[in-house]
C-alpha positions as a LaTeX table, in Angstrom:
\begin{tabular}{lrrr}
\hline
Residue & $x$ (\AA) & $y$ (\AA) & $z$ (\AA) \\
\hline
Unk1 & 57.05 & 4.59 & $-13.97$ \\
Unk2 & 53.22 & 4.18 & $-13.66$ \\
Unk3 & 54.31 & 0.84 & $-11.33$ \\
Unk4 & 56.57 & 3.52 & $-9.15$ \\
Unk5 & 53.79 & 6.12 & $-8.78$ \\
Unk6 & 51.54 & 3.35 & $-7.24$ \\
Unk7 & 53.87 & 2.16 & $-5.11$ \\
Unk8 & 54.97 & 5.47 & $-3.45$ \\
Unk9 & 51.45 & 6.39 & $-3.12$ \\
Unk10 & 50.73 & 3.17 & $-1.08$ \\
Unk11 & 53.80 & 4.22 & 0.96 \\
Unk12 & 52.71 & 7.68 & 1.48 \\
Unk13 & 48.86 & 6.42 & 2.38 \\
Unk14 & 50.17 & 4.02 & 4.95 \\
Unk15 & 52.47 & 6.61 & 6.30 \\
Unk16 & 49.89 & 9.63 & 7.05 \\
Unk17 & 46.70 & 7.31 & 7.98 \\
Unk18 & 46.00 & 8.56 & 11.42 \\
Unk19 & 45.40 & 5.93 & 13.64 \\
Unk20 & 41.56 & 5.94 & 15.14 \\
Unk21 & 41.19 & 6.51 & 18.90 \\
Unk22 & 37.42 & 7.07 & 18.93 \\
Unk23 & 35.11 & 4.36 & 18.86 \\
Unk24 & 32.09 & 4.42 & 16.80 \\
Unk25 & 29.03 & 6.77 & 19.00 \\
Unk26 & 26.28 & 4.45 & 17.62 \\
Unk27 & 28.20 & 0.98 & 18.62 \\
Unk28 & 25.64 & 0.09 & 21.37 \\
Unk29 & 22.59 & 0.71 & 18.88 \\
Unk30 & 24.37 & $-1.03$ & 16.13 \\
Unk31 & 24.59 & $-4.05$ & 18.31 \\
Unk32 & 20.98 & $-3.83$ & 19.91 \\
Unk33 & 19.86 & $-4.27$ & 15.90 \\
Unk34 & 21.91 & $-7.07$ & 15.56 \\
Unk35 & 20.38 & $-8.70$ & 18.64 \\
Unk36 & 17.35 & $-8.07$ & 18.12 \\
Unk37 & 17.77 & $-9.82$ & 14.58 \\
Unk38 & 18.99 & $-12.60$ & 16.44 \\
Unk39 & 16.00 & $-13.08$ & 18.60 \\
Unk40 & 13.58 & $-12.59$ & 16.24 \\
Unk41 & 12.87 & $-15.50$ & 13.90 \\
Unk42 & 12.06 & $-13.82$ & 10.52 \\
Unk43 & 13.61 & $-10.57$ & 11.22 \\
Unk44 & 15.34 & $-9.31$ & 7.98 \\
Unk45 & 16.30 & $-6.19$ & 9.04 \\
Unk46 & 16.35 & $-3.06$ & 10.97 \\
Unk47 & 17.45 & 0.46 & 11.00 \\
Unk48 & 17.60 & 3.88 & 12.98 \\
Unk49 & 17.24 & 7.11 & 11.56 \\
Unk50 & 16.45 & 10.36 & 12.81 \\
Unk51 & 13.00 & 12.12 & 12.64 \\
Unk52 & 14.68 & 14.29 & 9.92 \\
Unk53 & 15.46 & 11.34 & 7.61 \\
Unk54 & 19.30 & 11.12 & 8.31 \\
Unk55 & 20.72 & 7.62 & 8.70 \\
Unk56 & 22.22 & 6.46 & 12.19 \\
Unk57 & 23.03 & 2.99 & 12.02 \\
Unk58 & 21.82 & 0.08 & 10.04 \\
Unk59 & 21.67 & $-3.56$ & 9.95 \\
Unk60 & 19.74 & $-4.07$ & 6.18 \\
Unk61 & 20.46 & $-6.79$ & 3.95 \\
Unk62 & 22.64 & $-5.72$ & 0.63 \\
Unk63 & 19.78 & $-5.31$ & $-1.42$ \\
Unk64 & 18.15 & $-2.41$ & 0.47 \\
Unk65 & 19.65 & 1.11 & 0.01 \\
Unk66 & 19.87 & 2.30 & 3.92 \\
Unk67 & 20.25 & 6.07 & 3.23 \\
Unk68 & 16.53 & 5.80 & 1.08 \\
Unk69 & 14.84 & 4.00 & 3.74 \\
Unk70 & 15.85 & 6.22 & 6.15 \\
Unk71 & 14.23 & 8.85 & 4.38 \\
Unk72 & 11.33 & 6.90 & 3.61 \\
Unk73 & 10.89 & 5.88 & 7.65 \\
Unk74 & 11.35 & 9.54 & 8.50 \\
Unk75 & 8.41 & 10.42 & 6.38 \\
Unk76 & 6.11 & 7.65 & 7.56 \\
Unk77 & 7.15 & 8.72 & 11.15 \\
Unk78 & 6.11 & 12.28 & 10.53 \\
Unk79 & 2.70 & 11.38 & 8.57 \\
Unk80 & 1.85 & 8.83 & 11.74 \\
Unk81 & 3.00 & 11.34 & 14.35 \\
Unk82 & 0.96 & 14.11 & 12.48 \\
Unk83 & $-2.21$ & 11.79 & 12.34 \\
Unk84 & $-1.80$ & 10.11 & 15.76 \\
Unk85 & $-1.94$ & 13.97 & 17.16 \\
Unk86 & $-4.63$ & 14.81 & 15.28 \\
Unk87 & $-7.22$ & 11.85 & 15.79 \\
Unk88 & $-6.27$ & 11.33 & 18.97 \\
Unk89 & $-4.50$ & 14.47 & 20.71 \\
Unk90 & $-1.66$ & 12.07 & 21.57 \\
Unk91 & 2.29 & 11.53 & 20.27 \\
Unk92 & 3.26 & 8.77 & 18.12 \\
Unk93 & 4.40 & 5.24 & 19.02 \\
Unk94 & 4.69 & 2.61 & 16.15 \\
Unk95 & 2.75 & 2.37 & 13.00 \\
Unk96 & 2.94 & $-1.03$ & 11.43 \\
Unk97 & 2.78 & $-1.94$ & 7.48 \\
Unk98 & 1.58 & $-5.08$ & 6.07 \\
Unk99 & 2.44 & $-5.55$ & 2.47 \\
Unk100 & 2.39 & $-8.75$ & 0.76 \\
Unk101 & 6.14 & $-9.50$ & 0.93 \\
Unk102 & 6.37 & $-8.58$ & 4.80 \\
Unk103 & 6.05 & $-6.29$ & 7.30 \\
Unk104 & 7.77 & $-2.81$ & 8.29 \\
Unk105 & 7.04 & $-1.47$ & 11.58 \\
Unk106 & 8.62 & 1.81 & 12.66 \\
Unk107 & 8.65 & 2.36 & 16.62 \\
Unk108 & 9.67 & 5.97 & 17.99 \\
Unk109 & 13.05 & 6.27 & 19.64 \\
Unk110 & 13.13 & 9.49 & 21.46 \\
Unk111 & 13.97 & 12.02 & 18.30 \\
Unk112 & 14.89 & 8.72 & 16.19 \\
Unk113 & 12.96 & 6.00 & 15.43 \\
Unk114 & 13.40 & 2.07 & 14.80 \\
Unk115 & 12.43 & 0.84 & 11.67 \\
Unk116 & 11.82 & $-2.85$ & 11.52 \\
Unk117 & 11.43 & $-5.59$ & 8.77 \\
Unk118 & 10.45 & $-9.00$ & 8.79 \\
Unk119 & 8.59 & $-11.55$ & 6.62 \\
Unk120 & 5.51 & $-12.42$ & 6.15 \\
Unk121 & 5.27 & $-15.04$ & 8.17 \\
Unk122 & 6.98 & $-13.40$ & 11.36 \\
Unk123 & 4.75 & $-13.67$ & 14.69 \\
Unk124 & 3.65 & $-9.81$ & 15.14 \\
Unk125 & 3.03 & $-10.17$ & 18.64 \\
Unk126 & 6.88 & $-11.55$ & 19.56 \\
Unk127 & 8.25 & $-8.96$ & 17.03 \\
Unk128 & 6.64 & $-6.16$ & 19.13 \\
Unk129 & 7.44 & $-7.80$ & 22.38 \\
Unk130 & 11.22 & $-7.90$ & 21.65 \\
Unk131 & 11.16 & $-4.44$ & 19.30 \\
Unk132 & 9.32 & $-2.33$ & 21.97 \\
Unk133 & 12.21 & $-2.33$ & 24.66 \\
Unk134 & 14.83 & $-2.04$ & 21.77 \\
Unk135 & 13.10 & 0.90 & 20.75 \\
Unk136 & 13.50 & 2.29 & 24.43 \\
Unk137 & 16.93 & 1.34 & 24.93 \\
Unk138 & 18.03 & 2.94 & 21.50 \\
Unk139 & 16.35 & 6.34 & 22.53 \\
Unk140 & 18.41 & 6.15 & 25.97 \\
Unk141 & 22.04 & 5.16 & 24.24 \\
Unk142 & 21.35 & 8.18 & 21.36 \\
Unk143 & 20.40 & 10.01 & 24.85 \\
Unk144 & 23.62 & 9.24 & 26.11 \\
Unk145 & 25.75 & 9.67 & 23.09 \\
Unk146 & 24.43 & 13.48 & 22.92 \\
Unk147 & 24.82 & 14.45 & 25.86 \\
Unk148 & 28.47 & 13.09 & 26.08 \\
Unk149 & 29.08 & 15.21 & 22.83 \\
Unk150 & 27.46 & 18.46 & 24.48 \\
Unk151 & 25.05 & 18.27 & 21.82 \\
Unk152 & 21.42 & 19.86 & 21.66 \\
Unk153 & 20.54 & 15.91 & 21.57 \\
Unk154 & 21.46 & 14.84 & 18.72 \\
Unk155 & 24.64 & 14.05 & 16.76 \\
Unk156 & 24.85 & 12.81 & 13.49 \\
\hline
\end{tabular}
């Protein structure tokens, strides 16, 4: 009988999956990680989350938990913006962390921001040559994504 159940609940799941029409909103920044990764010798992984800690789109490796370090990014973003505007009167850009197993540098992405990671050994200065225009192109796509939802500008 149990065999039975199982098998007309396979049927039944087959029969009322929906089919997906939509594509996935966050495709283009999704593949601009992936990219970038490419590019990037050293590069083991990025992320985008919005400046409220939710996650957008990832490309981590297995070990890292994505919806934590969005969180975590979202807090050093507000700490940086908050001290950037208060030392200097001006916004936030990037704020970069050296720790002794690598780097993580988090670049601002209109109301997201990229968070990058890469090894110790990664060359900085080609990191933030190829992050800094992948940082600007992300803000633009999420730009575009919201504002073909209707949305106030941003869409989870």
């Amino acid at each position: 009988m149990t065999a039975r159940k199982n098998l007309l609940g396979e049927l039944m799941g087959r029969l009322t999956k929906v089919p997906m029409t939509v594509s996935d909103p966050h495709a283009a920044v999704t593949a601009e990680l992936r990219a970038l990764r490419e590019r990037v010798p050293r590069l083991t992984g990025a992320l985008v989350a919005s400046s409220d800690g939710l996650l957008v789109t990832h490309d981590l490796p297995a070990h890292i938990e994505p919806t934590g370090m969005a969180a975590l990014a979202a807090a050093q973003l507000s700490l940086s913006d908050r001290l950037a505007q208060t030392a200097q009167g001006g916004g936030f850009q990037e704020v970069v962390v050296d720790g002794t197993g690598g780097h993580v540098v988090i670049y601002a992405a209109g109301w997201a921001s990229l968070t990058v990671l890469a090894a110790p050994e990664v060359n900085i200065g080609r990191l933030h040559l190829e992050s800094r225009p992948v940082a600007r192109r992300i803000a633009e796509h999420l730009s575009a994504v919201a504002k073909d939802a209707g949305g106030n500008g941003r869409t989870q």
